[in-house]
Coordinates of C-alpha atoms and ligand atoms in Angstrom, one line a residue:
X178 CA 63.5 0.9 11.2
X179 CA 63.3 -2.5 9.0
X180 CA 61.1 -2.2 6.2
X181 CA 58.4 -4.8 6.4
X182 CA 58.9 -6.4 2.5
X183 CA 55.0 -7.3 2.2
X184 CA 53.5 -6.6 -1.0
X185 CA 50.1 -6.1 -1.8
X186 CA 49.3 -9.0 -3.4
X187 CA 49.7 -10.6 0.8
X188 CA 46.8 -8.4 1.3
X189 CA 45.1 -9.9 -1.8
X190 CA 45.6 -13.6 -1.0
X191 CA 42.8 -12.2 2.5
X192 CA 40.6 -11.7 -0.3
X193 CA 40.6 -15.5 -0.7
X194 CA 38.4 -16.3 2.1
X195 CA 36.8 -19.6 2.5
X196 CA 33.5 -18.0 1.9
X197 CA 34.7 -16.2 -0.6
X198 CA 35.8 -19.5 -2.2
X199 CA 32.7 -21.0 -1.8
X200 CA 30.6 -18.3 -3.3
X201 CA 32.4 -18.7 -6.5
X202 CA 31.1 -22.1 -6.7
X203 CA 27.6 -20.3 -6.2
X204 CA 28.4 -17.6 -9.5
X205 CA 29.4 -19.9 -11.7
X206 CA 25.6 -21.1 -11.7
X207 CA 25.0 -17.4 -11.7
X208 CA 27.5 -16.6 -14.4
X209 CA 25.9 -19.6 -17.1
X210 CA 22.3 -17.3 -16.4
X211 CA 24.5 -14.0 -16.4
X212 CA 26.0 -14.7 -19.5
X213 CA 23.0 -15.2 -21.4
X214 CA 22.0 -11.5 -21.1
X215 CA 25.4 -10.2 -21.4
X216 CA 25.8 -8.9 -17.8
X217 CA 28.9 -7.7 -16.1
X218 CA 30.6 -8.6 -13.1
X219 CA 29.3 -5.1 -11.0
X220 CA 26.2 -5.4 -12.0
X221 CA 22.4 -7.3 -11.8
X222 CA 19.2 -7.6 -13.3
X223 CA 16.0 -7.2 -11.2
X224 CA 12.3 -8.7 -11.7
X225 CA 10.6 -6.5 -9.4
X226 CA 7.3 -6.7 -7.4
X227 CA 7.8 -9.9 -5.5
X228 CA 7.8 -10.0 -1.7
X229 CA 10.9 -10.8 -0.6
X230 CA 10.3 -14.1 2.3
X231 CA 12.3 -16.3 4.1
X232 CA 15.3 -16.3 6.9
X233 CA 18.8 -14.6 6.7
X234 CA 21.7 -14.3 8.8
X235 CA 23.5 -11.2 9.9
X236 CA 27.1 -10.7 11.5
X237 CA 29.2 -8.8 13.0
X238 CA 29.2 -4.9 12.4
X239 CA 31.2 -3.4 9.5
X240 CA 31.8 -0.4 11.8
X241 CA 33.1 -2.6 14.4
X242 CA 35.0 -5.3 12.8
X243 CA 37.2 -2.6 11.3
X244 CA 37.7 -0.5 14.4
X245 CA 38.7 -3.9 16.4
X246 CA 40.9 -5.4 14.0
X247 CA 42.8 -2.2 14.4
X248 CA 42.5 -2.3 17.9
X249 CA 44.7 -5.8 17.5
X250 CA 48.0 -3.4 16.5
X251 CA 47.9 -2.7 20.3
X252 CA 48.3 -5.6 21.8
X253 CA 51.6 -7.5 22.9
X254 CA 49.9 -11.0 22.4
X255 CA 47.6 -12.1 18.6
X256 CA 43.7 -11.1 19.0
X257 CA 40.7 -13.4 17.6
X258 CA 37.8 -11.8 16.2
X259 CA 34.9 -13.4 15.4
X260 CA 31.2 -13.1 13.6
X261 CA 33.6 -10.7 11.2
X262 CA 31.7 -10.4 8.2
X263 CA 32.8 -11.2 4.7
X264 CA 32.9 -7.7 3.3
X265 CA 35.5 -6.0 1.3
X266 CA 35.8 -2.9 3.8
X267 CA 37.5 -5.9 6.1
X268 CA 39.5 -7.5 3.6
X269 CA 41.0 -4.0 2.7
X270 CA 41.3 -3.3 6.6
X271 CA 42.8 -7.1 6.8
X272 CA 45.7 -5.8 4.3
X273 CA 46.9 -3.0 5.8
X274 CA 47.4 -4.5 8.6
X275 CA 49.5 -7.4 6.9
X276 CA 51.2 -4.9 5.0
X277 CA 52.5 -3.4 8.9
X278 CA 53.5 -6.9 9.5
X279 CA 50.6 -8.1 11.3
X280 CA 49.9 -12.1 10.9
X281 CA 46.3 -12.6 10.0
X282 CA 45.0 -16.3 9.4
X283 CA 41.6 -17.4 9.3
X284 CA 40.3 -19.2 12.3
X285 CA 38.2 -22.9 11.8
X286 CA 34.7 -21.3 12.0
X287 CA 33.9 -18.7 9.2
X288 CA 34.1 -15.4 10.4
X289 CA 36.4 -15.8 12.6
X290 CA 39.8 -13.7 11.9
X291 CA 43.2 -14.3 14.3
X292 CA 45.8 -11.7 14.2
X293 CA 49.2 -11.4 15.5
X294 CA 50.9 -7.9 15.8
X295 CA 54.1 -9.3 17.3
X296 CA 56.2 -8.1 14.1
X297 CA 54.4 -5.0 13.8
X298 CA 57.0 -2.8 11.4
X299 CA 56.8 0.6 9.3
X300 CA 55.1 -0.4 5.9
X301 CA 56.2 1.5 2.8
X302 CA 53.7 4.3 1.7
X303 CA 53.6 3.2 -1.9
X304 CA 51.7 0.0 -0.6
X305 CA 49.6 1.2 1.9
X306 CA 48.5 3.8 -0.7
X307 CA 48.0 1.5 -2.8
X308 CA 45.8 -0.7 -0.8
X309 CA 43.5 1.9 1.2
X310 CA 41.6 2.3 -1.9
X311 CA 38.1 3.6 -0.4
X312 CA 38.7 3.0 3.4
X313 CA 38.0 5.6 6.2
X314 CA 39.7 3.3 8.7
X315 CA 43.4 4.0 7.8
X316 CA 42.9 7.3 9.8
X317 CA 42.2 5.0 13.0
X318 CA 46.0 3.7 12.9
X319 CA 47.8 6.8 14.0
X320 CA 47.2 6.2 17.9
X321 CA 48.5 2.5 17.7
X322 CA 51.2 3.0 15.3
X323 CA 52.4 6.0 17.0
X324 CA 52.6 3.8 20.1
X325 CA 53.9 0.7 18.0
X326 CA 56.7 2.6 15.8
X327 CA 57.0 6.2 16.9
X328 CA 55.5 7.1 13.6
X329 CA 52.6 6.4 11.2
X330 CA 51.7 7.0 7.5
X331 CA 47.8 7.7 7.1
X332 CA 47.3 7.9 2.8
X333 CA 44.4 10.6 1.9
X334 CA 40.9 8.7 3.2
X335 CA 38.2 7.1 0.7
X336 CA 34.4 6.5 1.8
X337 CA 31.3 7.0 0.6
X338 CA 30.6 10.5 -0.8
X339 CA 27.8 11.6 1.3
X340 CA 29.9 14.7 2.7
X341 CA 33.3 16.3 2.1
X342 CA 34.2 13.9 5.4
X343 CA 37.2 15.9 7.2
X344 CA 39.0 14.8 10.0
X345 CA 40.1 17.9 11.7
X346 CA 38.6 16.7 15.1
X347 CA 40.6 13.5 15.1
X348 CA 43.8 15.4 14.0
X349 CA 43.3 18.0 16.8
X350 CA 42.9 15.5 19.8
X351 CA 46.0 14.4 18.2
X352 CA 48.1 17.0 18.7
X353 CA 46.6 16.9 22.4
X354 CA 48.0 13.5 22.9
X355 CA 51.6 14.9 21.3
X356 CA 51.4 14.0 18.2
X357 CA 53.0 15.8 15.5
X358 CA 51.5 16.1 11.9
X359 CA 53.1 16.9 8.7
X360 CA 51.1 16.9 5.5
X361 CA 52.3 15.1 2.7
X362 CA 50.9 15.2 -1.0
X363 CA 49.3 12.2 -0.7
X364 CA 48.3 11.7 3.4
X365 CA 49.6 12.9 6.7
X366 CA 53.0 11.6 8.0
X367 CA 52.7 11.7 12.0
X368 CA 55.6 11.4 15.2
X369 CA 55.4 11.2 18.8
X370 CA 58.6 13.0 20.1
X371 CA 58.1 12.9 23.3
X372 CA 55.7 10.3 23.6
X373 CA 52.1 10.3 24.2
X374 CA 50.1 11.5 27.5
X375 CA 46.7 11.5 28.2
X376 CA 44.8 14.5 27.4
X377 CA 41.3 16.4 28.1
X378 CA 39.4 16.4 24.9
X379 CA 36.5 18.1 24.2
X380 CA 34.9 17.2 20.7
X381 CA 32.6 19.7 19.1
X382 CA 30.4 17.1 17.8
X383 CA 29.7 13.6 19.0
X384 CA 31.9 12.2 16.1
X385 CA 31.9 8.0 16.0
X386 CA 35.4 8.2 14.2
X387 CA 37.0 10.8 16.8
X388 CA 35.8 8.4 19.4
X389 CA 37.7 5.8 17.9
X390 CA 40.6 7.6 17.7
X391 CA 40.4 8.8 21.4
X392 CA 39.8 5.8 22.6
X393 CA 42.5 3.9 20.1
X394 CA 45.4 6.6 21.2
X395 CA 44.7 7.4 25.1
X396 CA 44.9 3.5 26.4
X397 CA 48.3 3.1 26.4
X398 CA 49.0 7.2 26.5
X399 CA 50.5 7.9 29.9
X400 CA 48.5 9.3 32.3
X401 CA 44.6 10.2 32.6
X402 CA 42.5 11.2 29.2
X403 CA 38.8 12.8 29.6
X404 CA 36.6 12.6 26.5
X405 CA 34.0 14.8 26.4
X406 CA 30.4 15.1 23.8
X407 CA 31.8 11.3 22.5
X408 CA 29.6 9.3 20.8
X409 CA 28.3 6.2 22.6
X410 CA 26.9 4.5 19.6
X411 CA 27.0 0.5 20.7
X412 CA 29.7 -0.2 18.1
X413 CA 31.7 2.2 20.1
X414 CA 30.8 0.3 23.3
X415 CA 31.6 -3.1 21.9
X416 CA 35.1 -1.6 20.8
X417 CA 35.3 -0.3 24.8
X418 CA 34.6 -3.8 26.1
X419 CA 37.1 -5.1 23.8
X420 CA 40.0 -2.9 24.7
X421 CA 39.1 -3.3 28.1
X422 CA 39.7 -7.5 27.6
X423 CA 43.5 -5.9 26.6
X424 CA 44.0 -4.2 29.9
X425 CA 42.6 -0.7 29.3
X426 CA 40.8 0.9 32.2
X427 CA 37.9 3.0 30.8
X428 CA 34.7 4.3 32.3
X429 CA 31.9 5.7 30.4
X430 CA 30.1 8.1 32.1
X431 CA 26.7 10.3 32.3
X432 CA 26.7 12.9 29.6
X433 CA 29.0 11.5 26.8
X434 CA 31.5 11.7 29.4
X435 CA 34.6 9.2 28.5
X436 CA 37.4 8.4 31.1
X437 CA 40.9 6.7 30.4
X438 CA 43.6 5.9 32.2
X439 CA 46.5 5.2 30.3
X440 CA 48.6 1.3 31.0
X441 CA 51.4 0.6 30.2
X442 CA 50.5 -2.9 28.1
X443 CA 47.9 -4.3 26.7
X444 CA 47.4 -8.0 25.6
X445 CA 45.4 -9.5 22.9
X446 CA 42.0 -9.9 22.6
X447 CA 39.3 -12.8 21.8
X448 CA 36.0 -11.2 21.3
X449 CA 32.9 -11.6 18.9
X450 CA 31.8 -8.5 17.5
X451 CA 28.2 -6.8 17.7
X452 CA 25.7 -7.2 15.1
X453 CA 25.7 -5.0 11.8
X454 CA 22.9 -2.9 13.0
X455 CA 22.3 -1.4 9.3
X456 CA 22.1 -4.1 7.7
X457 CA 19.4 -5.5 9.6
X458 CA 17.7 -2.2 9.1
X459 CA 18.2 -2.2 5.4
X460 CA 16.6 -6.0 4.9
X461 CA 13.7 -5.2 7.6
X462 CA 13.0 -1.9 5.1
X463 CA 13.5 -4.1 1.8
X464 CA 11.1 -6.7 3.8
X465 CA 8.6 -3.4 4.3
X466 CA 8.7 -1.9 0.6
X467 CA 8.2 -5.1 -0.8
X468 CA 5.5 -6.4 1.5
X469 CA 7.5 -9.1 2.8
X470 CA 8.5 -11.2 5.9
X471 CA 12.0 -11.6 6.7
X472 CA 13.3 -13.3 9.6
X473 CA 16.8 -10.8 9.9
X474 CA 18.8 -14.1 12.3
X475 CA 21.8 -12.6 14.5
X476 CA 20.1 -9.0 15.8
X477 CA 19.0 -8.2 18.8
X478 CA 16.5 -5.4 20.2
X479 CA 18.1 -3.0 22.1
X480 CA 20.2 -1.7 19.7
X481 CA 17.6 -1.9 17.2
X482 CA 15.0 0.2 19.5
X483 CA 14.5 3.3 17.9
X484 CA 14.3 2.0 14.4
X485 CA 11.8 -0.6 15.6
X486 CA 9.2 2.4 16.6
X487 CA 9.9 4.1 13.4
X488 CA 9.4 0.8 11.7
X489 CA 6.1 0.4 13.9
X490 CA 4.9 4.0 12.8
X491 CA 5.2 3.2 9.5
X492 CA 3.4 0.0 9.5
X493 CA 5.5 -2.9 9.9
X494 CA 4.9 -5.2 12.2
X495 CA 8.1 -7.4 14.2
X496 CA 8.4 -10.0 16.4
X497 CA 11.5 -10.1 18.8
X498 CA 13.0 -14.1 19.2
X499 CA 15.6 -14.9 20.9
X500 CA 18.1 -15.8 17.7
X501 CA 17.2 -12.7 15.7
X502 CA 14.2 -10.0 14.6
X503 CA 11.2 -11.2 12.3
X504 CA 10.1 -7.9 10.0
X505 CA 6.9 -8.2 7.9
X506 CA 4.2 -6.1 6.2
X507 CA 1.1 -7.2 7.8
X508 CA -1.1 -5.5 5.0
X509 CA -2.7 -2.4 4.6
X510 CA -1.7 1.0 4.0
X511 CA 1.9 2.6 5.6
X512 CA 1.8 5.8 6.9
X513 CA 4.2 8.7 6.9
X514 CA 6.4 9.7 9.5
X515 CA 8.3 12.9 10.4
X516 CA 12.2 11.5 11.1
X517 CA 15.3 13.4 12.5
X518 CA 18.7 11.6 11.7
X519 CA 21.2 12.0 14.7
X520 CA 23.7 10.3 16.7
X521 CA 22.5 7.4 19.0
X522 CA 20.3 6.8 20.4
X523 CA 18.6 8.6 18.0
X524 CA 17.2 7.6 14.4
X525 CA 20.7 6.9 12.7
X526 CA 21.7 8.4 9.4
X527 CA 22.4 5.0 7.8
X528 CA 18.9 3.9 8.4
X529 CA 17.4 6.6 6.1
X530 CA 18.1 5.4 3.2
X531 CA 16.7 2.3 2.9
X532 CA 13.3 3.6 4.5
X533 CA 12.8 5.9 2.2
X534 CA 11.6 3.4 -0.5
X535 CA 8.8 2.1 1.7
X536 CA 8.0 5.9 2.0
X537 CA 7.5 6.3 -1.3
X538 CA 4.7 3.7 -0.3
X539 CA 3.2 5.6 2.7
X540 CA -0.3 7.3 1.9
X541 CA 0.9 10.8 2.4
X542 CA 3.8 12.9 2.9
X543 CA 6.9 12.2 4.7
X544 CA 10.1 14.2 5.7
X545 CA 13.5 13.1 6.8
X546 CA 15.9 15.8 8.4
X547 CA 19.4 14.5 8.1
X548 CA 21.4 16.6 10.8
X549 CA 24.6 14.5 9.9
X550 CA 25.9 14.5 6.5
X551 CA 25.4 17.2 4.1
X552 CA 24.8 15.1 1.1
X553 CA 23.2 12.1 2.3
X554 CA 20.4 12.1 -0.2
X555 CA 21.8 11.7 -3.8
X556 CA 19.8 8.5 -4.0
X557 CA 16.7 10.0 -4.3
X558 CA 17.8 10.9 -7.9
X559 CA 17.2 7.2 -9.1
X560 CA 14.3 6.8 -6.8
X561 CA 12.4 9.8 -8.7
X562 CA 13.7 8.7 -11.8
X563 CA 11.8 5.3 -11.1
X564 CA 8.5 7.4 -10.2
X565 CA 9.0 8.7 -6.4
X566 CA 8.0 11.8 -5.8
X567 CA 10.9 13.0 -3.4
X568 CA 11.8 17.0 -3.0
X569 CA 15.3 17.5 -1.6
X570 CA 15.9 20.6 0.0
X571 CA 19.9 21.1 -0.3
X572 CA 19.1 24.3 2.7
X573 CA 17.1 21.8 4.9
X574 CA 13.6 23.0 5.9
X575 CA 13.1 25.7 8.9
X576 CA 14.3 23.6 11.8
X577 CA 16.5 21.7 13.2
X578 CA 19.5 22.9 12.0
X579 CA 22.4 20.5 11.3
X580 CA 24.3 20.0 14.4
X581 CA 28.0 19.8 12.8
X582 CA 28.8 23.7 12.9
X583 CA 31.1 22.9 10.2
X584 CA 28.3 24.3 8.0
X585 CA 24.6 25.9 8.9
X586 CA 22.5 24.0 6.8
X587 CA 21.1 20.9 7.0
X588 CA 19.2 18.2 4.6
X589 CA 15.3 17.6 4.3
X590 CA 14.0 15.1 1.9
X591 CA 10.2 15.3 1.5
X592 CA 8.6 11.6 0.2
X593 CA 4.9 12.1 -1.5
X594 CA 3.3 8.8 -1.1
X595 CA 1.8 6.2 -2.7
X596 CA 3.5 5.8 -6.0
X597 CA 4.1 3.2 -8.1
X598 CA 8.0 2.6 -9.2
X599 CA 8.8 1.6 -12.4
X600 CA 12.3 -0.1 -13.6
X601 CA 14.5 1.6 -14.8
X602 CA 18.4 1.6 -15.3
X603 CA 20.3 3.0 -11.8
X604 CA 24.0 3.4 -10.7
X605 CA 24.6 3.0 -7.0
X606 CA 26.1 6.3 -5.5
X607 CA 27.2 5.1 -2.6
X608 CA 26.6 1.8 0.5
X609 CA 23.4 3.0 1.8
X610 CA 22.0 4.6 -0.6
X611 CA 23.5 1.4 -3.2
X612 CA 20.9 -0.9 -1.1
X613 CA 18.4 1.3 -1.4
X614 CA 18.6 1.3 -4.8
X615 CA 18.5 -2.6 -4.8
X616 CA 15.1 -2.3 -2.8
X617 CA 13.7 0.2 -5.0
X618 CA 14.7 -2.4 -7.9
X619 CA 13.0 -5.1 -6.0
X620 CA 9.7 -2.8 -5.4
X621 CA 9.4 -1.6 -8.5
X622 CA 7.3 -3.1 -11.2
X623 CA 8.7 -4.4 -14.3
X624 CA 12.7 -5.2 -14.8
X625 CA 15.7 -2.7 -13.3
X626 CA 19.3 -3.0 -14.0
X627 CA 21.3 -1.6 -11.3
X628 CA 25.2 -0.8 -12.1
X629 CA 28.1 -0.7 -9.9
X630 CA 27.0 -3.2 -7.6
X631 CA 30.8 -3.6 -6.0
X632 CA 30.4 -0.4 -3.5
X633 CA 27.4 -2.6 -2.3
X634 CA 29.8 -5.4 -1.1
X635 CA 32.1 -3.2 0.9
X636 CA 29.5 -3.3 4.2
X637 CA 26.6 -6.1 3.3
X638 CA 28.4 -9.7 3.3
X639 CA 26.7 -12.1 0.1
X640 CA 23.7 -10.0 -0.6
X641 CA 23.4 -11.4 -3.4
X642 CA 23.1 -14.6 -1.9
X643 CA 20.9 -13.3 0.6
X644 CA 18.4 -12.6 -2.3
X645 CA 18.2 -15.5 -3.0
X646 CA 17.5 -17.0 -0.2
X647 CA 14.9 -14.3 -0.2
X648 CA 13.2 -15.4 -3.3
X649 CA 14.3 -12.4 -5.4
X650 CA 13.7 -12.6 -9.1
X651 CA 17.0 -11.8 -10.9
X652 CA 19.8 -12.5 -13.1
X653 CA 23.6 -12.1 -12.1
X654 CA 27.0 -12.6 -13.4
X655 CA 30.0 -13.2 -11.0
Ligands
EPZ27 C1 30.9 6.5 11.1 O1 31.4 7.4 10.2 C2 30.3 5.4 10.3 N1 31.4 4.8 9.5 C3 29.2 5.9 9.3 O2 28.7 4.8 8.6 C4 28.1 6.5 10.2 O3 27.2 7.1 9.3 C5 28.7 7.6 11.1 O4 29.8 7.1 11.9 C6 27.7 8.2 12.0 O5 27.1 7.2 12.8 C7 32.3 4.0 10.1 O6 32.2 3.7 11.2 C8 33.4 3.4 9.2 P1 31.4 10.8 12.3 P2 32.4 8.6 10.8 O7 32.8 11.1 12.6 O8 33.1 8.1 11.9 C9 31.7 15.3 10.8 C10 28.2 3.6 6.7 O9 27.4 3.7 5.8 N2 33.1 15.2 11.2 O10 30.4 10.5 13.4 O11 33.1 9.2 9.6 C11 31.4 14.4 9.6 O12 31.8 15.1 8.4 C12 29.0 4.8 7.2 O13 28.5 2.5 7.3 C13 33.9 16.4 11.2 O14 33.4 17.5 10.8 O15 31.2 9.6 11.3 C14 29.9 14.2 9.7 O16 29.3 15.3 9.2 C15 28.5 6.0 6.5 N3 35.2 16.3 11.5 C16 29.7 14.1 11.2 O17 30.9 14.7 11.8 C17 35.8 15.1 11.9 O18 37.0 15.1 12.2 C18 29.6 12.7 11.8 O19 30.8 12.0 11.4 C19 35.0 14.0 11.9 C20 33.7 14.0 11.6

C-alpha cells in the first residue's frame, strides 16, 4: 500500500486560515497592551464586574464539524462543509485527514472547508501520532478507513480530562461489524478480513461517540445494521442528514432505535453544519453572571429548549429572533435550581459548567447531578478559591445514580448563593470548565489572571475577540 509522504507541517499550513491570518493583525494591537504587563501567549488578564453587552456570532458545532469532516473519507466524490468554525479541534481534525491524503482547501466564504478523499492512502503512525495531540475524533476513522484501506491506525485518544473516557463500546460494535483489533503501545491497529456487514448493536449507554462510530462504519457495511439505546443528540442528527446527502439509507426510529442499510457508494457531500449549541449556552450564562445582554447571532430554539427553561428558572430572560437568541439579566435576584445532566434532550453535561458561576449568584442553594462524567467538576476548585461556596460530593448525593454502569457513583455539586467573587490567579482544567473560568474572571470583582488559555480555543472560535466585542475589560498578548 503506497505510503502517503505528507508530513505534519501539511497539516500545519490548515492552521493558516484566513481568519486565522486576520486575527493576527487583531494581536498585534493586543500584543503592544500585552507586552506592557508581561503576559504570555496562553494567557489574559481580566478587569471584572462589567456586564458583558452587545451582539456575537456563533457557527457551526465543534461536535459536528469534526464528526462530518470525517464523514468526507467516505465518499467517492470531495465534500464542502460550511459554517465550520475556526477552532483548533478542526484544524487538528483537518490534518489527519491530509496526512491520509485527503485534499483540504478553503472555500471563498470563511468557514467554509472543501475536501477531497479521492487519494485516500495509509498514513504513517509516527505522523498521525504526532498530530492527534488532544483529539477524541481519531477513534471515529476506523469505520471509513477500514472501508477505504482495509486497515486503520487509531494513536491513544486525548480530550478533556473530565473522566477516564474509554472506548470499549465503540471497539465492541466493531468487532460486530468484523473488525479485528490489535493493541499496539501507542493506539489500536484494526483489519477487516472479510469485510464488513451490518450488525445488531445494542449500546449499554446512549454514547454520542459510539453513535458516530455506528453510524460512520454500517453505511457502506453490507447488509442491514440496528442501533439500539443511540443517542439522538441534534449533532448526531445533522451528521445523519449529511450521510444521507452521500447515499446512505437510515431511519431513526421511536426509542433510540437506529436503522441502516448498508450501499455500496457514497458520494460527497455539501452541507452547512448545526450550530455550536454550548457555546451559545456558555455566552448566554457569561451574559447571566455578569448581568448582561448578549444577542448569541446563528442559534436557534429548539435545540436550545431545555437550557432555555433552566435559563428561565434561574432568572434570565430571552428573546427568540429569527437570526439568533438574545440572553439578558433583566434585574433582580436569580434563584436556584435543582439540575440533572443527561443525554438529550435532557439538561446536557456541557451546559453545567458555565451555569454554575451565575449560581454562585442565585439567593440560595443549588445542586447539579452530573450522571455523565465522573469528574466533570474540577472547576469548582478555582471558583471557591475566588469565594464560591461550592461542595462537591465525589459519591454523588442519594439519587439518581450515574447512568454509565461503568462505575456506581455519580457527581453532585452543591452552589450556596449569593457570593461575591474575588480575582484571583486560575488555570483552566479543561474546555468547559476553561470558559467557566473566564466568566468567573469576568464576574468577579477586582483583576483575575487566568492561565492556559490555549485548551479554551480548541471548541470556542475567537473568544477573545468575542470579548471584545462584548465590552470586556482586559489585557492580552497574542
Ligand atoms: C461527546 O463526547 C462530546 N464530545 C462531549 O463534549 C459531550 O459531553 C458528550 O458527547 C456527551 O454529550 C465530542 O463530540 C467530541 P459519550 P463522547 O460517548 O462521545 C462513557 C465538549 O466539551 N463511555 O456520549 O466522548 C463516557 O466515559 C465535550 O465538547 C464509555 O463508557 O461522549 C461517558 O461517561 C466534552 N465507553 C459517557 O459514556 C465508551 O466506549 C458519555 O460519553 C464511550 C463512552
Amino acid at each position: 500500500m503506497a505510503e502517503h509522504d505528507a508530513t505534519s507541517d501539511e497539516a500545519e499550513k490548515l492552521a493558516q486560515s484566513p481568519e486565522d491570518l486576520e486575527a493576527a493583525g487583531r494581536k498585534l494591537d493586543a500584543q503592544k497592551a500585552g507586552a506592557r504587563v508581561g503576559l504570555t501567549s496562553d494567557e489574559i488578564i481580566i478587569n471584572g464586574g462589567r456586564p458583558l453587552k452587545g451582539r456575537i456570532e456563533v457557527r457551526g458545532a465543534k461536535n459536528l464539524a469534526t464528526k462530518a469532516m470525517v464523514a468526507a473519507l467516505l465518499g467517492k466524490s470531495p465534500s464542502v462543509l460550511r459554517n465550520v468554525p475556526n477552532i483548533s479541534d478542526v484544524r487538528v481534525v483537518a490534518g489527519l485527514l491530509a496526512l491520509h491524503g485527503v485534499l483540504i482547501t478553503r472555500g471563498d466564504d470563511p468557514g467554509e472547508w472543501r475536501l477531497d478523499p479521492s487519494n485516500v492512502e495509509v498514513a504513517h503512525q509516527a505522523d498521525i501520532d504526532a498530530h492527534a495531540g488532544s483529539s477524541r475524533i481519531p477513534i471515529l476513522f476506523c469505520g471509513p478507513l477500514l472501508h477505504r484501506l482495509g486497515e486503520a491506525f487509531i494513536p491513544d485518544l486525548g480530550g478533556c480530562r473530565i473522566g477516564d473516557r474509554p472506548i470499549d463500546f465503540h471497539l465492541d460494535a466493531l468487532r460486530k461489524f468484523g473488525a479485528v483489533i490489535e493493541k499496539l503501545p501507542s493506539g489500536i491497529s484494526l483489519t477487516a478480513p472479510h469485510g464488513l456487514k451490518g450488525a445488531n448493536i445494542e449500546l449499554p449507554y446512549p454514547s454520542v461517540g459510539a453513535t458516530e462510530q455506528v453510524l460512520l462504519t454500517s453505511v457502506l457495511a453490507e447488509g442491514q445494521t440496528e442501533l439500539r439505546n443511540a443517542a439522538i443528540e441534534p449533532e448526531i442528527i445533522d451528521l445523519i442528514c449529511i450521510l444521507q446527502k452521500m447515499g446512505a439509507i437510515i431511519s431513526v426510529e421511536p426509542n433510540r432505535v437506529i436503522f441502516i442499510e448498508g450501499v455500496p457508494e457514497l458520494r460527497g457531500y455539501d452541507h452547512r453544519a448545526i450550530f455550536d449549541r454550548n457555546e451559545a449556552a456558555s455566552w448566554a450564562a457569561a451574559a447571566l453572571a455578569t448581568k448582561g445582554d448578549v444577542f448569541v447571532g446563528g442559534v436557534k430554539q429548539e435545540e436550545m429548549m431545555t437550557f432555555l427553561n433552566v435559563f428561565r428558572k434561574v432568572g434570565g430572560d430571552f428573546d427568540v429572533h429569527d437570526d439568533g437568541i438574545r440572553f439578558w439579566h433583566p434585574g433582580g435576584d436569580l434563584k436556584p435550581v435543582t439540575i440533572e445532566t443527561d443525554v438529550h434532550p435532557g439538561f446536557m453535561t456541557d451546559w453545567q459548567q458555565p451555569l454554575v458561576v451565575a449560581l454562585t449568584q442565585a439567593q440560595g442553594v443549588s445542586t447539579i447531578h452530573e450522571t455523565v462524567y465522573e469528574n466533570r467538576f474540577g472547576f469548582t476548585d478555582a471558583l471557591n478559591k475566588m469565594g464560591a461556596d461550592i461542595t462537591v460530593y465525589k459519591d454523588g448525593l442519594s439519587d439518581p445514580r450515574r447512568r454509565v454502569k461503568r462505575r456506581e457513583f455519580e457527581q453532585a455539586a452543591v452552589i450556596t448563593g449569593p457570593v461575591p467573587l474575588r480575582g484571583a490567579d486560575i488555570e483552566v482544567p479543561d474546555l468547559r470548565g476553561g470558559f467557566s473560568h473566564l466568566i468567573a474572571a469576568l464576574t468577579a470583582e477586582g483583576q483575575s489572571k487566568v492561565t492556559n488559555l490555549g485548551i479554551i480555543s480548541r471548541g470556542y472560535e475567537n473568544f477573545i475577540e468575542k470579548l471584545r466585542l462584548l465590552g470586556a475589560d482586559f489585557v492580552f498578548e497574542s
